[in-house]
Backbone as a ProteinNet text record, in pm:
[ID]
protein_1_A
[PRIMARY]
XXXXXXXXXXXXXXXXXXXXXXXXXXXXXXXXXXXXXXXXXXXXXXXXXXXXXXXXXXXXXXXXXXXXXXXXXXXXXXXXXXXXXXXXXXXXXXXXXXXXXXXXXXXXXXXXXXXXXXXXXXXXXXXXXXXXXXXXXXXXXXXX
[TERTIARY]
84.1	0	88.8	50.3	100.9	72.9	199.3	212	137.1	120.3	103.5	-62.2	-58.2	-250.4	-283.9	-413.9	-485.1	-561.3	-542	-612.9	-757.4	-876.4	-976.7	-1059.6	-1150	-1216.7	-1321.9	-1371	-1449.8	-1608.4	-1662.3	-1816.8	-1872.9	-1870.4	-1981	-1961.9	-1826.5	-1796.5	-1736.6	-1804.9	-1814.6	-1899.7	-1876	-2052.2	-1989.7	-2032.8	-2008.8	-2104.2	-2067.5	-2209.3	-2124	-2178.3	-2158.5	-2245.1	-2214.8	-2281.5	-2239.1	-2329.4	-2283.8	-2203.9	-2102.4	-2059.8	-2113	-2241.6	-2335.9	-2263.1	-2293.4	-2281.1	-2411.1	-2522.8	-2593.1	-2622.1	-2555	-2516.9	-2415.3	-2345.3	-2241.1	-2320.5	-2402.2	-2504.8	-2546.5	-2602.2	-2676.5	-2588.5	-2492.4	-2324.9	-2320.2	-2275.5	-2179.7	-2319.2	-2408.9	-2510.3	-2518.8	-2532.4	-2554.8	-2435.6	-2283.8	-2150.3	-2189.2	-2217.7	-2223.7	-2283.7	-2372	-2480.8	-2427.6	-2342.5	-2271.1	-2164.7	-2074.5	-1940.3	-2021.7	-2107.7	-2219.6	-2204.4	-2333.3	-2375.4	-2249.8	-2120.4	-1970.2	-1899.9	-1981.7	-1886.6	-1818.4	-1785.8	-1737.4	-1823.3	-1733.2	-1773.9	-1849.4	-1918.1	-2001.6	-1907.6	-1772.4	-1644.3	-1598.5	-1605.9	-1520.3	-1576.1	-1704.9	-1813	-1858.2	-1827.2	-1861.8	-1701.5	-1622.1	-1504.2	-1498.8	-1529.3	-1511.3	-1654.8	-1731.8	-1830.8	-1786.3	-1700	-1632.6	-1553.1	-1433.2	-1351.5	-1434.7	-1516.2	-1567.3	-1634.4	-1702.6	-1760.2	-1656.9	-1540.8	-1410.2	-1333.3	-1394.2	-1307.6	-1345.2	-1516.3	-1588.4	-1567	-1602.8	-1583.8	-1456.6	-1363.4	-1234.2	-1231.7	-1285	-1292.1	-1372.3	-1505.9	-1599.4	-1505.4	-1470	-1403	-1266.3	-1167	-1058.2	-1045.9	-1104	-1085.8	-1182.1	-1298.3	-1411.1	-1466.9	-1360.7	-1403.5	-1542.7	-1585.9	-1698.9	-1815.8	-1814.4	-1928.5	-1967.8	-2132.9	-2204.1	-2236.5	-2174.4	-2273.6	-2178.5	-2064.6	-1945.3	-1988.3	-1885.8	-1897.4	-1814.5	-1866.4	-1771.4	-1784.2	-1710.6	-1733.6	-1656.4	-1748.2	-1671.7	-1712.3	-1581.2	-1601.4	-1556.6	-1683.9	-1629.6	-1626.2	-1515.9	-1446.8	-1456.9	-1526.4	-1564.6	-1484.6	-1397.8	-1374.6	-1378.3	-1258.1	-1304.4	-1268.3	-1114.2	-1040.6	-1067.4	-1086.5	-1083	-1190.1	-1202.6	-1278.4	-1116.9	-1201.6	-1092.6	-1188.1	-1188.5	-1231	-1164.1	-1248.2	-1147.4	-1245.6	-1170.4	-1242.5	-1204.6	-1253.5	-1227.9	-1284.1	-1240.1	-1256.5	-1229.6	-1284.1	-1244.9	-1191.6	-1156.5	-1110.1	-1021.9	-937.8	-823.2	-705.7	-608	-513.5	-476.4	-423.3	-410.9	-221.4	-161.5	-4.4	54.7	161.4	171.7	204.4	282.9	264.1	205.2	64	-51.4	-68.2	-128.4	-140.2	-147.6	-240	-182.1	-243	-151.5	-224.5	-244.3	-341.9	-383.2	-264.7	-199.2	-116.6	-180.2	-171.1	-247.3	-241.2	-120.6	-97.5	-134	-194.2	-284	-390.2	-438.8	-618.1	-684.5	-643.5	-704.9	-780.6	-871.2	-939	-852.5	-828.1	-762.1	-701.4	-706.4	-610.2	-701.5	-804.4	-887	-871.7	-939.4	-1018.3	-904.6	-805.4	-663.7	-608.6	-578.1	-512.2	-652.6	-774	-848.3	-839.2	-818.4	-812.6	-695.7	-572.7	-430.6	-469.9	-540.4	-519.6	-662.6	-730.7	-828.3	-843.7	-715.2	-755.8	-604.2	-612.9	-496.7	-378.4	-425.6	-390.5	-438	-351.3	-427.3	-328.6	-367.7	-245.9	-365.6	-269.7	-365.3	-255.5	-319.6	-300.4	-245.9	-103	-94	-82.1	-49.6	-49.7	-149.7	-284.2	-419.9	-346.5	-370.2	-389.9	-504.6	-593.3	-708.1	-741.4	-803.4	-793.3	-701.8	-776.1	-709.6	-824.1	-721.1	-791.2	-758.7	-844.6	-801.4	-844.2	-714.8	-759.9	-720.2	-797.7	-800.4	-835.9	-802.3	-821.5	-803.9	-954.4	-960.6	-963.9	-860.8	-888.8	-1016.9	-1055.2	-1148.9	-1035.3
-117.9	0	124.5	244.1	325.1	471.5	504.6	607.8	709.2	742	908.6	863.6	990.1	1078.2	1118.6	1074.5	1077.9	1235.4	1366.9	1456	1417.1	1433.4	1482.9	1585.2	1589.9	1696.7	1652.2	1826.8	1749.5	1864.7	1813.9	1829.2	1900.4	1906.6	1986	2166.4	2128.9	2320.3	2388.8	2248.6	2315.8	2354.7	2430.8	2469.6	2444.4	2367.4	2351.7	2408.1	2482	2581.7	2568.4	2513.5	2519.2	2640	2708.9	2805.2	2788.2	2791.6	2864.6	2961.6	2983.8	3137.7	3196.4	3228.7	3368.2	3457	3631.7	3713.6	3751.3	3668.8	3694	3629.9	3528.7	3396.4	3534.2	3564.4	3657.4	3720.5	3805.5	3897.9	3765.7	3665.7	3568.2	3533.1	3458.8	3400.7	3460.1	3595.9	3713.7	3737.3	3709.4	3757.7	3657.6	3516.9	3403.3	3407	3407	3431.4	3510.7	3632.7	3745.9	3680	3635.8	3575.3	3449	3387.4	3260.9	3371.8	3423.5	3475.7	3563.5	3661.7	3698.8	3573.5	3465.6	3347.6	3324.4	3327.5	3237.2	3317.4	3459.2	3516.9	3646.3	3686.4	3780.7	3894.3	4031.6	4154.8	4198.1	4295.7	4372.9	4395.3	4483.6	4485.4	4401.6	4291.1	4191	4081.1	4099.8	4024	4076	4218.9	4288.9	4242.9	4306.6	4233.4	4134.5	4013.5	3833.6	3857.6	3938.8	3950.8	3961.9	4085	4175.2	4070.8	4012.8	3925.9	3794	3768.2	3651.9	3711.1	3825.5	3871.6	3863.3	3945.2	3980.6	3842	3762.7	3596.9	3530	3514	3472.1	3557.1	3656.5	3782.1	3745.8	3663	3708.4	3533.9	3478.6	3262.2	3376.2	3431.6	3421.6	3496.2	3613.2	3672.4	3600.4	3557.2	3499.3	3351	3283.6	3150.6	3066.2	3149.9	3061.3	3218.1	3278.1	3383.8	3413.7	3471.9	3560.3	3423.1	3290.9	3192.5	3195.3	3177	3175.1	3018.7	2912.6	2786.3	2655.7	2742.2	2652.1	2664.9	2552.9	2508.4	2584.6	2661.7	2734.6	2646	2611.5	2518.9	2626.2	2680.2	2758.8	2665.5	2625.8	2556.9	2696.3	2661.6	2709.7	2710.4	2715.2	2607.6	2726.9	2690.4	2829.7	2755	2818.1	2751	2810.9	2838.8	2888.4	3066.3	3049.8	3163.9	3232.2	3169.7	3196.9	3109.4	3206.6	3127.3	3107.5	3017.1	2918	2911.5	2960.9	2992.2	2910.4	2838.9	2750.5	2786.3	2883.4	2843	2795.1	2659	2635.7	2640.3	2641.8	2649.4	2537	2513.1	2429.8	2526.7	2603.7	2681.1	2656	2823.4	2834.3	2872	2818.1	2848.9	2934.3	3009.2	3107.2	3090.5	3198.9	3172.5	3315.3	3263	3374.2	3475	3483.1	3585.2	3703.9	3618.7	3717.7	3720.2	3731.3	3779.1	3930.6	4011.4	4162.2	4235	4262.7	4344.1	4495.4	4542.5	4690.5	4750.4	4835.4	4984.3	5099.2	5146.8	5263.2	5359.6	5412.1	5523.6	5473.5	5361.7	5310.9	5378.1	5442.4	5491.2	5379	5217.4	5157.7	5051.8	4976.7	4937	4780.4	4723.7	4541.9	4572.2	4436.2	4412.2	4428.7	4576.1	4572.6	4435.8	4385.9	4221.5	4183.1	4102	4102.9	4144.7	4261.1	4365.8	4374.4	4393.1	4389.2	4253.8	4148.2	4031.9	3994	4047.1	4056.5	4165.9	4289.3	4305	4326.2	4247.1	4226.8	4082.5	3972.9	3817.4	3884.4	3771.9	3740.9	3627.6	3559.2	3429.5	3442	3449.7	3404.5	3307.9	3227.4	3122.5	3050.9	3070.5	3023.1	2866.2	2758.2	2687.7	2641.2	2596.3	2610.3	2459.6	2360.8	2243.3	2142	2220.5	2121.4	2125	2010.1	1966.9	2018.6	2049.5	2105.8	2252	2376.1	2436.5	2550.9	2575.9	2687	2649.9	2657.4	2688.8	2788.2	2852.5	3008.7	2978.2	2979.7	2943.8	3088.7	3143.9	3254.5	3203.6	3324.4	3292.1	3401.2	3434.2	3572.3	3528	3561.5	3589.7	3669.6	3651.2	3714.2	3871.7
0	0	0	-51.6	-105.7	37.7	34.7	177.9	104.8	3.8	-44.3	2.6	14.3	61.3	-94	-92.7	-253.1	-180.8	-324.1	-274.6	-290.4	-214	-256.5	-218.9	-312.6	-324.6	-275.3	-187.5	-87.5	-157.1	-240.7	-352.6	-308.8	-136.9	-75	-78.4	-128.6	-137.8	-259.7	-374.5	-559.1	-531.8	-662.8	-747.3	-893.5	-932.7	-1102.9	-1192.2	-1292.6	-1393	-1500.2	-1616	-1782.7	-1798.7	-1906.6	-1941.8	-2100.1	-2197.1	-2331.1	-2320.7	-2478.5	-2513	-2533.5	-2448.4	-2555	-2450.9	-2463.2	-2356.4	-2296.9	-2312.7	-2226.4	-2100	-2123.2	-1967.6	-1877.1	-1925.4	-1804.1	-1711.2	-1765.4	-1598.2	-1538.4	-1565.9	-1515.8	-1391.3	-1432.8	-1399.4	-1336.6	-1366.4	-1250.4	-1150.9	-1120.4	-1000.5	-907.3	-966.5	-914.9	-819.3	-909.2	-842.4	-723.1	-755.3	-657.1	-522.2	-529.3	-409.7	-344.9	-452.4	-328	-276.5	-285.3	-207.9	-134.6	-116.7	6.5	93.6	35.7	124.3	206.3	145.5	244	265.1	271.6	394.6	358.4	225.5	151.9	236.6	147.5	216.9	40.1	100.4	-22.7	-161.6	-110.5	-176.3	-260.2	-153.9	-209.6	-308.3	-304.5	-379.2	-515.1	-485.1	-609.2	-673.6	-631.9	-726.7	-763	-701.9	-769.5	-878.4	-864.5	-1000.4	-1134.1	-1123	-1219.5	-1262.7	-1200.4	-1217	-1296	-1262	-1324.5	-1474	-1470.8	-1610.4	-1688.9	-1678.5	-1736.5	-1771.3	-1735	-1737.5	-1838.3	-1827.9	-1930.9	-2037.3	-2077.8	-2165.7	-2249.3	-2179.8	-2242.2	-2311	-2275	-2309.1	-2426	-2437	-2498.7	-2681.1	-2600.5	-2741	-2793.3	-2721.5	-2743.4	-2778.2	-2669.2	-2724.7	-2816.4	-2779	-2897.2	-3049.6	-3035.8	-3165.5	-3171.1	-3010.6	-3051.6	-3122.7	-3072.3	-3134.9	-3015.4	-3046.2	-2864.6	-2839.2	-2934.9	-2934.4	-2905	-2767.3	-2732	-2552	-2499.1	-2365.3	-2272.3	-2179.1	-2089.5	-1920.5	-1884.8	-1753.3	-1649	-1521	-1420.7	-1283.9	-1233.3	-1073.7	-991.3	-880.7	-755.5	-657.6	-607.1	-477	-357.5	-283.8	-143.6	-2.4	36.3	155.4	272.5	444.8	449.2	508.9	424.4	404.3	201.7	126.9	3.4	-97.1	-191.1	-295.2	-388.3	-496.7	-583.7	-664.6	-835.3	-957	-1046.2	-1157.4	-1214.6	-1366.5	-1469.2	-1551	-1688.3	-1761.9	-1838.8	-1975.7	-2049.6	-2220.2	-2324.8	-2445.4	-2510.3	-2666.5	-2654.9	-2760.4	-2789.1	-2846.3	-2911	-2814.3	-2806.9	-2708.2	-2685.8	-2564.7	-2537.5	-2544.8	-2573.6	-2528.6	-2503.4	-2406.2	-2325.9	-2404.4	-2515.4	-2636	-2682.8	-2634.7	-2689.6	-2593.8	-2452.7	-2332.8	-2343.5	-2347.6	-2371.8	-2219.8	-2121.6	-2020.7	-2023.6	-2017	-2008.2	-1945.3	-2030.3	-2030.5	-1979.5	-1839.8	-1806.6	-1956	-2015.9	-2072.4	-2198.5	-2230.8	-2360.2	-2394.6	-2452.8	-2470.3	-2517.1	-2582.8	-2614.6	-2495.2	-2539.2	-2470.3	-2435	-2542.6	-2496.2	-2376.3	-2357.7	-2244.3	-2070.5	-2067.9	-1975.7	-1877.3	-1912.3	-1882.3	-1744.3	-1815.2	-1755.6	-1666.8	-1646.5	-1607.6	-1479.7	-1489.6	-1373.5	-1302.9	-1361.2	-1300.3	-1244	-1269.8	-1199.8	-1090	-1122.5	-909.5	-859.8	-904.7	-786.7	-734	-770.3	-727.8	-665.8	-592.6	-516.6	-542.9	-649.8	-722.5	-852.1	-978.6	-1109.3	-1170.1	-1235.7	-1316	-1474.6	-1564.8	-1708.3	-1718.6	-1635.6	-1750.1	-1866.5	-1945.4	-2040.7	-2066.3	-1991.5	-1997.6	-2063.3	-2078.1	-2157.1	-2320.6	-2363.6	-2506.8	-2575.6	-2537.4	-2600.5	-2500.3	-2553.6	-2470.8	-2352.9	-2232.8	-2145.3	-2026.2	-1895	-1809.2	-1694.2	-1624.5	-1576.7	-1405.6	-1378.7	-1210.8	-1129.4	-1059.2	-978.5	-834.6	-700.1	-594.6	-495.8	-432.6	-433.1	-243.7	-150.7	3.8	44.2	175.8	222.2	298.6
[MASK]
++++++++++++++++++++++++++++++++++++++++++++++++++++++++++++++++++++++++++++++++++++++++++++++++++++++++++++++++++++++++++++++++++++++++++++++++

C-alpha cells in the first residue's frame, strides 16, 4: 500500500455551472456568483469584485478563445472555503499563449487588455493553464 494521501475533493464546497458562449449567460453568472461569495462570507467589496472578475473571465474565453461563437462550452467551478474562494475556468477553444497575453497599459487609450489587467489586481492568485492539449484553463483565488 502506497504512503502518499490521494487529494480529494471534498463536492460539498463546488458549485459547477456550464454556461454557453453567448454574452448573455455573463449577468446571469456574474449575479448568481455574486450571491454565493455573500452566502460564504465575503464583504459587499469583495463580492462585487469576484463579479467583475468573473464577467471579465468569461468575456475574455468568450471573445478569445471561442471567436466571438455563442454555441461553445464554458465550464466555471467554484471552490468556497473557508479563508478563500478558488475559480477555475475552463474552455475548449483556441489556445491562449503567453505571447498574446496583452495586459492593459495605463498610458494606452485603447481598450484590450482591460479584462486582464483587472483580473491581476483584484484576485490574489491568477495562473492560465498552459499544460491542456485542447484548450485553457483560468484558475483565480480571491482571500477574504
Amino acid at each position: 500500500m502506497s504512503n502518499q494521501t490521494s487529494k480529494h475533493t471534498d463536492y460539498a464546497k463546488v458549485v459547477r455551472i456550464q454556461i454557453p458562449s453567448h454574452p448573455r449567460y455573463i449577468s446571469h453568472t456574474r449575479n448568481y456568483f455574486f450571491n454565493l461569495c455573500l452566502d460564504s462570507g465575503f464583504s459587499l467589496y469583495d463580492a462585487m469584485d469576484l463579479k467583475l472578475i468573473l464577467g471579465e473571465a468569461i468575456s475574455n474565453v468568450i471573445h478569445h478563445a471561442y471567436n466571438d461563437h455563442t454555441d461553445k462550452p464554458i465550464f466555471i467551478d467554484l471552490r468556497f472555503d473557508k479563508e478563500r474562494v478558488e475559480i477555475k475556468i475552463r474552455d475548449y477553444g483556441k489556445k491562449s499563449l503567453p505571447k498574446d497575453l496583452k495586459s492593459f497599459d495605463l498610458s494606452d487609450y485603447r481598450e484590450s487588455g482591460i479584462g486582464l489587467y483587472v483580473i491581476k489586481k483584484l484576485t490574489d492568485y491568477y495562473y492560465l493553464d498552459l499544460s491542456l492539449e485542447v484548450g485553457n484553463q483560468l484558475v483565480l483565488i480571491k482571500r477574504k
